[in-house]
Amino acid sequence: MNILILGSGGREHTFAWKIAQSPLCKNLYVAPGNSGTTEVATNVNIGVTDFKAIKFLVLEKEVDMVVVGPEDPLVQGVHDFFLNDDELKGVSVIGPEKAAAELEGSKEFAKEFMYRHNIPTAAYQSFNASNVEEGYAFLETLNPPYVLKADGLAAGKGVLILNDLDEAKTELKNMLVDAKFGDASSKVVIEEFLDGIELSCFVLTDGENYKILPTAKDYKRIGEGDTGLNTGGMGAISPVPFATPEFLNKIEERIVKPTISGLQKDNLPYKGFVFIGLIKVGDDPKVIEYNVRMGDPETEVVLPRLKNDLVKIFKAIANQTLDEIDIDIDQRAATTIMLVSGGYPEAYEKGKEIIGVDAITDSIPFHAGAKIDNDKIVTSGGRVMAITSFGNSYNEALKKSYQNIEKLHFDKMYYRKDIGFDL
Ligand code: AMP
Ligand code: GLY
């Protein structure tokens, strides 16, 4: 088969690394890709939401399957674009259709879905510019901290957690009236604050059947001890040590099953990954959010632990025969540490040469914001490279990642030295 992956991060390098190992994969393309994906695939310089250019590429290269990495093309309807085009409708797309992608595209849609299907989540109400006064009144009924969420996609920045009531009211006005996050905050979900430890659960579905992948925990804050600004993710661990079989059973019964049956009942066509962001409150899991794709950097620890041929799984998703697949997981722990450009998630410089990638042994460097420039690997983004390792325990795996990072260097390189500190 000829396969095209859309995206350019560490997640997509991991997909490419895994798919390239499949005997079913003949030619592999990544659009736009990065310096890592060139090692195992052919990069094509096309944007992930340039559907016309994607169509041209798919026809020219006789692509049989498209694997969608990020949420933007899914929320914009890339799957529907293929289904509605006579020349493309035979191509398998791994990722939900637009109606189902709203689970990530709209926080209010996701909350209504969870309420409709009795899926445990924080209590909430949503507001727009016409009833901002009611929003203030609702905030007054809550205890701090106050959780405000822009309804639409805001590149991971749309959630504010505030301790002070007046500040919460001001931010609500900023979001609704002054378009703090543009169109994305024309509606705001205000939610009950949930106190607990977070983890993520990843589910594959063909729309009828589902398979649960290993859990993972990512570290979103830039600073050690989970302090400072939110990032895309600074590191991840899989499995999550506090996710006992009993707790995993609760996740499956109370969340995964009603989610998959809810998609069917609501007629939301879904062939792809469901990323369920969870929080453990006491001994019970509650849903913080759905994403309609894999996580980054969670992919960098989840996919390496999957022993199956990923292309075989994707074919089963496309043919709705996922029930015939037995998922086989490496029992070792996997960890990844993200190397970032100094200054990220605020302003940072690019174009810094990355030295030492060839010296890495016993870890896998998944490239993210990195590209080839004059035969050198240079930084091209905030999150630059994720260093993944295996170990019999997550501590052993972390040790390998940190030892290999010693061999790597670029100007103003930064990473967290405390991944896993809270476990
Ligand atoms: P989201 O974009 O929905 O994943 O939210 C970003 C982050 O905000 C989450 O990873 C949580 O750390 C935090 N968060 C979101 N909703 C809540 C909530 N209801 N209670 C506590 N923390 C939350
Ligand atoms: N690491 C969080 C995400 O991919 O959304």
Short mmCIF file of C-alpha atoms and ligand atoms in Angstrom, two decimals:
data_model
loop_
_atom_site.label_atom_id
_atom_site.label_comp_id
_atom_site.label_asym_id
_atom_site.label_seq_id
_atom_site.Cartn_x
_atom_site.Cartn_y
_atom_site.Cartn_z
CA MET A 1 0.00 0.00 0.00
CA ASN A 2 0.98 3.61 -0.45
CA ILE A 3 0.35 5.62 2.69
CA LEU A 4 0.30 9.36 3.41
CA ILE A 5 0.64 10.80 6.91
CA LEU A 6 -0.51 14.38 7.52
CA GLY A 7 1.47 16.39 10.07
CA SER A 8 4.99 17.39 11.04
CA GLY A 9 5.55 16.75 14.74
CA GLY A 10 7.01 14.08 16.98
CA ARG A 11 3.68 12.28 16.75
CA GLU A 12 3.95 12.04 12.98
CA HIS A 13 7.59 10.92 13.08
CA THR A 14 6.48 8.14 15.45
CA PHE A 15 3.66 7.16 13.09
CA ALA A 16 6.10 7.12 10.17
CA TRP A 17 8.67 5.07 12.14
CA LYS A 18 6.00 2.52 13.04
CA ILE A 19 4.27 2.35 9.64
CA ALA A 20 7.61 2.00 7.82
CA GLN A 21 8.15 -1.27 9.75
CA SER A 22 5.05 -2.82 8.17
CA PRO A 23 5.54 -5.21 5.23
CA LEU A 24 2.17 -3.91 3.97
CA CYS A 25 3.59 -0.43 3.40
CA LYS A 26 5.15 0.12 -0.04
CA ASN A 27 5.64 3.89 -0.34
CA LEU A 28 5.28 6.21 2.62
CA TYR A 29 4.77 9.99 2.32
CA VAL A 30 4.53 12.62 5.04
CA ALA A 31 3.08 16.09 4.42
CA PRO A 32 4.84 18.25 5.40
CA GLY A 33 7.01 16.05 7.69
CA ASN A 34 10.29 16.96 9.40
CA SER A 35 13.94 15.89 9.53
CA GLY A 36 12.99 12.64 11.26
CA THR A 37 10.35 11.54 8.78
CA THR A 38 12.84 11.87 5.89
CA GLU A 39 14.72 8.89 7.39
CA VAL A 40 11.79 6.54 6.76
CA ALA A 41 9.52 8.33 4.28
CA THR A 42 9.34 10.94 1.55
CA ASN A 43 8.41 14.43 2.74
CA VAL A 44 6.08 16.50 0.58
CA ASN A 45 5.84 20.19 1.34
CA ILE A 46 2.06 20.56 1.60
CA GLY A 47 0.07 22.02 4.49
CA VAL A 48 -2.25 19.70 6.43
CA THR A 49 -5.37 21.73 5.59
CA ASP A 50 -4.55 22.31 1.91
CA PHE A 51 -7.12 19.75 0.76
CA LYS A 52 -6.71 20.55 -2.94
CA ALA A 53 -2.98 19.92 -2.84
CA ILE A 54 -3.53 16.78 -0.76
CA LYS A 55 -5.94 15.48 -3.41
CA PHE A 56 -3.40 16.13 -6.16
CA LEU A 57 -0.70 14.27 -4.20
CA VAL A 58 -2.97 11.32 -3.38
CA LEU A 59 -3.90 10.86 -7.04
CA GLU A 60 -0.37 11.39 -8.34
CA LYS A 61 1.25 8.95 -5.89
CA GLU A 62 -1.68 6.47 -5.91
CA VAL A 63 -2.08 6.73 -2.15
CA ASP A 64 -4.35 4.07 -0.64
CA MET A 65 -4.55 5.33 2.93
CA VAL A 66 -4.28 8.72 4.66
CA VAL A 67 -3.40 8.85 8.36
CA VAL A 68 -4.32 12.21 9.89
CA GLY A 69 -2.05 13.37 12.74
CA PRO A 70 -3.39 16.72 14.01
CA GLU A 71 -6.94 17.88 14.77
CA ASP A 72 -7.21 20.84 12.37
CA PRO A 73 -7.79 18.89 9.15
CA LEU A 74 -10.25 16.58 10.93
CA VAL A 75 -12.27 19.45 12.38
CA GLN A 76 -12.21 21.06 8.92
CA GLY A 77 -13.61 17.85 7.42
CA VAL A 78 -10.75 16.16 5.57
CA HIS A 79 -12.41 12.76 5.90
CA ASP A 80 -15.68 14.09 4.43
CA PHE A 81 -13.69 15.76 1.64
CA PHE A 82 -12.41 12.31 0.62
CA LEU A 83 -15.82 10.61 0.92
CA ASN A 84 -17.52 13.30 -1.16
CA ASP A 85 -15.01 13.16 -4.02
CA ASP A 86 -15.50 10.46 -6.65
CA GLU A 87 -11.77 10.16 -7.29
CA LEU A 88 -10.91 9.93 -3.58
CA LYS A 89 -13.71 7.97 -1.99
CA GLY A 90 -11.88 4.65 -2.32
CA VAL A 91 -8.98 5.96 -0.22
CA SER A 92 -9.08 4.97 3.47
CA VAL A 93 -8.85 7.88 5.89
CA ILE A 94 -7.81 7.21 9.49
CA GLY A 95 -9.54 9.92 11.51
CA PRO A 96 -13.18 10.74 12.30
CA GLU A 97 -15.58 12.56 9.99
CA LYS A 98 -16.30 16.24 10.63
CA ALA A 99 -19.47 15.68 12.69
CA ALA A 100 -17.56 13.42 15.10
CA ALA A 101 -14.46 15.63 15.15
CA GLU A 102 -16.65 18.23 16.89
CA LEU A 103 -15.87 16.27 20.06
CA GLU A 104 -12.58 18.19 19.95
CA GLY A 105 -13.75 21.13 17.82
CA SER A 106 -16.33 22.30 20.35
CA LYS A 107 -16.08 21.92 24.13
CA GLU A 108 -19.84 22.50 24.44
CA PHE A 109 -20.57 19.75 21.91
CA ALA A 110 -18.33 17.39 23.92
CA LYS A 111 -20.00 18.29 27.22
CA GLU A 112 -23.48 17.77 25.73
CA PHE A 113 -22.34 14.41 24.35
CA MET A 114 -21.05 13.34 27.78
CA TYR A 115 -24.22 14.44 29.55
CA ARG A 116 -26.43 12.71 26.96
CA HIS A 117 -24.59 9.43 27.43
CA ASN A 118 -24.05 9.60 31.20
CA ILE A 119 -20.28 9.83 30.91
CA PRO A 120 -18.73 11.21 34.14
CA THR A 121 -17.38 14.75 33.70
CA ALA A 122 -17.33 18.11 35.52
CA ALA A 123 -20.62 20.02 35.89
CA TYR A 124 -20.77 22.98 33.48
CA GLN A 125 -22.76 25.71 31.78
CA SER A 126 -21.97 27.56 28.57
CA PHE A 127 -22.31 31.22 27.74
CA ASN A 128 -21.96 33.66 24.84
CA ALA A 129 -21.70 37.44 24.49
CA SER A 130 -25.48 37.85 24.81
CA ASN A 131 -25.68 36.30 28.28
CA VAL A 132 -22.34 37.23 29.82
CA GLU A 133 -24.19 38.59 32.90
CA GLU A 134 -25.58 35.11 33.52
CA GLY A 135 -22.02 33.84 33.26
CA TYR A 136 -20.98 36.18 36.09
CA ALA A 137 -23.90 34.93 38.18
CA PHE A 138 -22.94 31.31 37.49
CA LEU A 139 -19.35 32.00 38.56
CA GLU A 140 -20.69 33.37 41.84
CA THR A 141 -22.33 30.01 42.58
CA LEU A 142 -19.03 28.13 42.17
CA ASN A 143 -16.09 27.66 44.49
CA PRO A 144 -12.62 28.63 43.24
CA PRO A 145 -10.61 27.79 41.24
CA TYR A 146 -12.74 28.75 38.23
CA VAL A 147 -12.29 26.87 34.95
CA LEU A 148 -13.06 28.81 31.74
CA LYS A 149 -12.79 27.06 28.39
CA ALA A 150 -12.99 28.63 24.96
CA ASP A 151 -15.45 26.49 23.03
CA GLY A 152 -13.42 26.18 19.82
CA LEU A 153 -9.88 25.18 18.86
CA ALA A 154 -7.34 27.53 20.42
CA ALA A 155 -4.07 25.64 19.88
CA GLY A 156 -4.10 24.26 23.44
CA LYS A 157 -4.28 27.74 24.99
CA GLY A 158 -8.04 28.12 25.42
CA VAL A 159 -8.39 26.90 29.02
CA LEU A 160 -7.96 29.35 31.91
CA ILE A 161 -7.91 28.30 35.57
CA LEU A 162 -8.28 31.25 37.94
CA ASN A 163 -8.37 31.53 41.72
CA ASP A 164 -9.96 34.93 41.98
CA LEU A 165 -13.66 35.56 41.23
CA ASP A 166 -13.16 39.09 39.86
CA GLU A 167 -10.35 37.91 37.65
CA ALA A 168 -12.57 35.06 36.40
CA LYS A 169 -15.31 37.57 35.51
CA THR A 170 -12.83 39.81 33.71
CA GLU A 171 -11.43 36.90 31.72
CA LEU A 172 -14.93 35.71 30.85
CA LYS A 173 -15.63 39.15 29.42
CA ASN A 174 -12.26 39.15 27.60
CA MET A 175 -13.10 35.86 25.99
CA LEU A 176 -16.75 36.50 25.08
CA VAL A 177 -16.85 40.22 24.38
CA ASP A 178 -13.26 41.05 23.40
CA ALA A 179 -12.57 37.83 21.48
CA LYS A 180 -9.46 36.90 23.48
CA PHE A 181 -9.16 33.66 21.49
CA GLY A 182 -10.87 35.01 18.37
CA ASP A 183 -13.86 33.05 17.16
CA ALA A 184 -12.88 30.13 19.40
CA SER A 185 -14.03 32.07 22.48
CA SER A 186 -17.34 33.37 21.10
CA LYS A 187 -18.75 30.68 23.37
CA VAL A 188 -17.24 29.73 26.75
CA VAL A 189 -17.81 26.66 28.87
CA ILE A 190 -17.52 27.31 32.61
CA GLU A 191 -16.80 24.15 34.53
CA GLU A 192 -16.58 22.79 38.03
CA PHE A 193 -12.91 22.39 39.03
CA LEU A 194 -11.86 18.77 39.44
CA ASP A 195 -9.06 18.04 41.85
CA GLY A 196 -6.96 14.98 41.09
CA ILE A 197 -4.16 13.50 39.02
CA GLU A 198 -4.43 13.42 35.22
CA LEU A 199 -3.88 10.61 32.76
CA SER A 200 -4.89 9.82 29.21
CA CYS A 201 -6.54 6.81 27.67
CA PHE A 202 -6.28 6.04 23.95
CA VAL A 203 -8.89 4.08 22.08
CA LEU A 204 -8.95 2.85 18.50
CA THR A 205 -12.36 2.46 16.92
CA ASP A 206 -13.78 1.49 13.55
CA GLY A 207 -17.12 3.00 14.57
CA GLU A 208 -18.47 -0.32 15.87
CA ASN A 209 -15.64 -2.11 17.64
CA TYR A 210 -12.95 -0.65 19.83
CA LYS A 211 -9.52 -1.56 21.22
CA ILE A 212 -7.90 0.16 24.17
CA LEU A 213 -4.24 1.16 23.84
CA PRO A 214 -1.87 1.72 26.79
CA THR A 215 -2.49 4.67 29.08
CA ALA A 216 -0.03 7.56 29.24
CA LYS A 217 0.60 10.62 31.33
CA ASP A 218 2.02 13.79 29.87
CA TYR A 219 3.60 16.77 31.58
CA LYS A 220 2.12 19.96 30.15
CA ARG A 221 3.79 22.74 32.12
CA ILE A 222 7.11 24.23 31.04
CA GLY A 223 8.62 24.31 34.54
CA GLU A 224 9.73 21.64 36.96
CA GLY A 225 7.21 20.63 39.60
CA ASP A 226 4.44 21.35 37.04
CA THR A 227 4.83 25.11 37.19
CA GLY A 228 4.73 27.91 34.62
CA LEU A 229 3.01 28.14 31.28
CA ASN A 230 1.21 25.33 29.49
CA THR A 231 3.01 23.73 26.55
CA GLY A 232 2.07 21.07 24.03
CA GLY A 233 3.72 18.55 26.36
CA MET A 234 7.22 18.26 27.86
CA GLY A 235 7.41 14.50 28.36
CA ALA A 236 5.32 11.39 28.82
CA ILE A 237 5.26 8.03 30.54
CA SER A 238 3.42 4.82 29.66
CA PRO A 239 1.88 2.90 31.35
CA VAL A 240 0.56 5.12 34.13
CA PRO A 241 1.55 3.38 37.37
CA PHE A 242 -1.57 4.39 39.33
CA ALA A 243 -3.89 3.03 36.63
CA THR A 244 -4.55 -0.32 38.33
CA PRO A 245 -6.59 -3.04 36.58
CA GLU A 246 -9.55 -2.05 38.76
CA PHE A 247 -9.26 1.61 37.74
CA LEU A 248 -8.81 0.66 34.07
CA ASN A 249 -11.96 -1.41 34.32
CA LYS A 250 -13.87 1.65 35.54
CA ILE A 251 -12.53 3.65 32.60
CA GLU A 252 -13.68 0.99 30.15
CA GLU A 253 -17.13 0.43 31.66
CA ARG A 254 -18.04 4.01 32.56
CA ILE A 255 -16.29 5.94 29.80
CA VAL A 256 -15.03 3.94 26.82
CA LYS A 257 -18.14 1.81 26.25
CA PRO A 258 -20.66 4.67 26.53
CA THR A 259 -18.41 6.82 24.32
CA ILE A 260 -18.33 4.26 21.50
CA SER A 261 -22.04 3.44 21.79
CA GLY A 262 -22.79 7.17 22.05
CA LEU A 263 -21.01 7.78 18.74
CA GLN A 264 -23.23 5.14 17.14
CA LYS A 265 -26.46 6.39 18.72
CA ASP A 266 -25.72 9.97 17.65
CA ASN A 267 -24.70 8.87 14.16
CA LEU A 268 -21.17 10.28 14.45
CA PRO A 269 -18.97 8.31 12.00
CA TYR A 270 -15.66 7.55 13.64
CA LYS A 271 -12.70 5.59 12.28
CA GLY A 272 -9.61 6.51 14.18
CA PHE A 273 -8.11 7.34 17.54
CA VAL A 274 -10.10 8.68 20.48
CA PHE A 275 -7.88 10.40 23.03
CA ILE A 276 -9.70 10.67 26.36
CA GLY A 277 -8.17 13.13 28.81
CA LEU A 278 -9.04 11.92 32.30
CA ILE A 279 -8.66 13.03 35.86
CA LYS A 280 -8.71 10.63 38.80
CA VAL A 281 -10.93 12.15 41.46
CA GLY A 282 -10.74 9.96 44.55
CA ASP A 283 -10.90 6.50 42.98
CA ASP A 284 -13.06 7.50 40.03
CA PRO A 285 -12.19 8.60 36.50
CA LYS A 286 -13.83 11.69 35.03
CA VAL A 287 -13.41 13.05 31.51
CA ILE A 288 -11.69 16.41 31.08
CA GLU A 289 -11.74 16.42 27.31
CA TYR A 290 -11.86 14.40 24.14
CA ASN A 291 -9.33 14.78 21.38
CA VAL A 292 -10.00 13.15 18.03
CA ARG A 293 -6.37 12.19 17.34
CA MET A 294 -3.38 10.84 19.18
CA GLY A 295 -1.57 12.99 21.74
CA ASP A 296 1.86 14.47 21.28
CA PRO A 297 4.15 13.45 23.08
CA GLU A 298 1.92 10.57 24.26
CA THR A 299 2.24 8.91 20.83
CA GLU A 300 6.01 8.74 21.36
CA VAL A 301 5.47 6.35 24.30
CA VAL A 302 2.25 4.58 23.29
CA LEU A 303 3.10 3.48 19.72
CA PRO A 304 6.56 2.09 20.54
CA ARG A 305 4.85 -0.25 23.06
CA LEU A 306 2.43 -1.55 20.42
CA LYS A 307 3.84 -4.78 18.98
CA ASN A 308 1.18 -5.18 16.26
CA ASP A 309 1.60 -4.17 12.64
CA LEU A 310 -0.04 -0.73 12.72
CA VAL A 311 -1.01 -0.85 9.04
CA LYS A 312 -2.89 -4.10 9.65
CA ILE A 313 -4.79 -2.35 12.45
CA PHE A 314 -5.55 0.63 10.21
CA LYS A 315 -6.84 -1.70 7.47
CA ALA A 316 -9.11 -3.34 10.05
CA ILE A 317 -10.38 0.10 11.05
CA ALA A 318 -11.11 0.97 7.43
CA ASN A 319 -12.91 -2.38 6.85
CA GLN A 320 -14.71 -2.32 10.21
CA THR A 321 -13.09 -5.60 11.30
CA LEU A 322 -11.23 -4.27 14.32
CA ASP A 323 -12.85 -7.04 16.40
CA GLU A 324 -10.59 -9.53 14.56
CA ILE A 325 -7.39 -7.87 15.87
CA ASP A 326 -5.69 -8.85 19.13
CA ILE A 327 -3.69 -5.94 20.50
CA ASP A 328 -0.23 -6.99 21.70
CA ILE A 329 1.55 -4.64 24.10
CA ASP A 330 5.20 -4.60 25.16
CA GLN A 331 5.06 -4.95 28.96
CA ARG A 332 8.07 -2.69 29.46
CA ALA A 333 7.60 0.96 30.41
CA ALA A 334 8.32 3.71 27.89
CA THR A 335 9.21 7.31 28.63
CA THR A 336 9.92 10.31 26.48
CA ILE A 337 11.57 13.64 27.29
CA MET A 338 10.90 16.64 25.05
CA LEU A 339 13.79 18.93 24.17
CA VAL A 340 12.54 22.45 23.50
CA SER A 341 13.91 25.75 22.24
CA GLY A 342 14.83 28.21 25.02
CA GLY A 343 11.94 30.66 25.50
CA TYR A 344 9.21 28.23 24.39
CA PRO A 345 6.19 28.37 24.83
CA GLU A 346 6.75 32.10 24.33
CA ALA A 347 9.11 33.58 21.71
CA TYR A 348 12.13 31.46 20.76
CA GLU A 349 14.78 31.33 18.05
CA LYS A 350 14.95 28.79 15.23
CA GLY A 351 17.66 27.47 12.94
CA LYS A 352 19.99 26.18 15.68
CA GLU A 353 22.08 23.18 14.66
CA ILE A 354 21.26 20.02 16.61
CA ILE A 355 24.43 18.11 17.40
CA GLY A 356 24.77 14.52 18.59
CA VAL A 357 21.70 12.76 17.19
CA ASP A 358 23.92 10.01 15.71
CA ALA A 359 25.50 9.36 19.11
CA ILE A 360 22.22 8.23 20.65
CA THR A 361 22.18 4.57 21.64
CA ASP A 362 19.37 2.59 23.22
CA SER A 363 16.87 5.46 22.88
CA ILE A 364 14.81 6.61 19.90
CA PRO A 365 15.00 10.27 18.90
CA PHE A 366 11.62 11.31 17.49
CA HIS A 367 12.07 14.59 15.67
CA ALA A 368 9.44 17.33 16.11
CA GLY A 369 10.35 20.96 15.30
CA ALA A 370 13.48 19.97 13.40
CA LYS A 371 14.36 20.12 9.72
CA ILE A 372 17.26 19.46 7.38
CA ASP A 373 19.11 22.56 6.24
CA ASN A 374 22.29 22.15 4.16
CA ASP A 375 22.69 18.55 5.32
CA LYS A 376 22.45 19.61 8.95
CA ILE A 377 19.60 19.02 11.38
CA VAL A 378 18.42 22.39 12.71
CA THR A 379 15.62 23.50 15.00
CA SER A 380 12.44 24.75 13.33
CA GLY A 381 9.94 24.87 16.20
CA GLY A 382 9.41 25.14 19.95
CA ARG A 383 9.27 21.46 20.69
CA VAL A 384 12.31 20.08 18.90
CA MET A 385 12.85 16.39 19.66
CA ALA A 386 11.41 13.69 21.94
CA ILE A 387 13.85 11.13 23.32
CA THR A 388 12.02 7.84 23.95
CA SER A 389 13.40 4.89 25.92
CA PHE A 390 12.20 1.55 27.25
CA GLY A 391 12.90 0.11 30.69
CA ASN A 392 11.66 -2.53 33.08
CA SER A 393 10.40 0.38 35.17
CA TYR A 394 9.67 3.95 34.15
CA ASN A 395 12.64 5.05 36.26
CA GLU A 396 14.97 2.80 34.28
CA ALA A 397 13.53 4.17 31.03
CA LEU A 398 13.87 7.77 32.22
CA LYS A 399 17.50 7.15 33.12
CA LYS A 400 18.26 6.04 29.55
CA SER A 401 16.51 9.06 28.06
CA TYR A 402 18.41 11.45 30.34
CA GLN A 403 21.76 9.71 29.64
CA ASN A 404 21.24 10.10 25.90
CA ILE A 405 20.18 13.72 26.22
CA GLU A 406 23.66 14.38 27.64
CA LYS A 407 24.98 13.60 24.14
CA LEU A 408 22.69 16.12 22.45
CA HIS A 409 23.10 19.82 22.12
CA PHE A 410 21.66 22.91 20.47
CA ASP A 411 21.87 26.55 21.48
CA LYS A 412 19.42 27.33 24.34
CA MET A 413 18.22 23.71 24.56
CA TYR A 414 15.87 23.18 27.52
CA TYR A 415 14.10 20.16 28.98
CA ARG A 416 12.47 19.15 32.23
CA LYS A 417 14.63 16.98 34.45
CA ASP A 418 11.72 15.87 36.66
CA ILE A 419 9.41 13.93 34.34
CA GLY A 420 7.61 11.33 36.49
CA PHE A 421 8.27 13.29 39.70
CA ASP A 422 4.68 12.97 40.91
CA LEU A 423 4.25 9.22 40.50
P1 AMP B 1 -8.06 20.88 28.12
O1 AMP B 1 -7.59 21.79 27.04
O2 AMP B 1 -9.54 20.71 28.21
O3 AMP B 1 -7.27 19.60 28.17
O4 AMP B 1 -7.62 21.58 29.50
C1 AMP B 1 -6.27 21.91 29.73
C2 AMP B 1 -5.90 21.55 31.12
O5 AMP B 1 -6.69 22.28 32.06
C3 AMP B 1 -6.14 20.09 31.49
O6 AMP B 1 -5.09 19.27 31.09
C4 AMP B 1 -6.28 20.17 32.98
O7 AMP B 1 -5.00 20.23 33.59
C5 AMP B 1 -6.94 21.48 33.20
N1 AMP B 1 -8.39 21.32 33.37
C6 AMP B 1 -9.33 21.33 32.40
N2 AMP B 1 -10.56 21.16 32.90
C7 AMP B 1 -10.42 21.05 34.23
C8 AMP B 1 -11.33 20.87 35.32
N3 AMP B 1 -12.64 20.81 35.13
N4 AMP B 1 -10.82 20.78 36.55
C9 AMP B 1 -9.48 20.86 36.75
N5 AMP B 1 -8.58 21.05 35.79
C10 AMP B 1 -9.03 21.14 34.54
N1 GLY B 2 -0.13 16.27 24.80
C1 GLY B 2 -1.44 16.75 24.75
C2 GLY B 2 -2.04 16.75 23.41
O1 GLY B 2 -1.55 16.19 22.46
O2 GLY B 2 -3.10 17.36 23.27
#
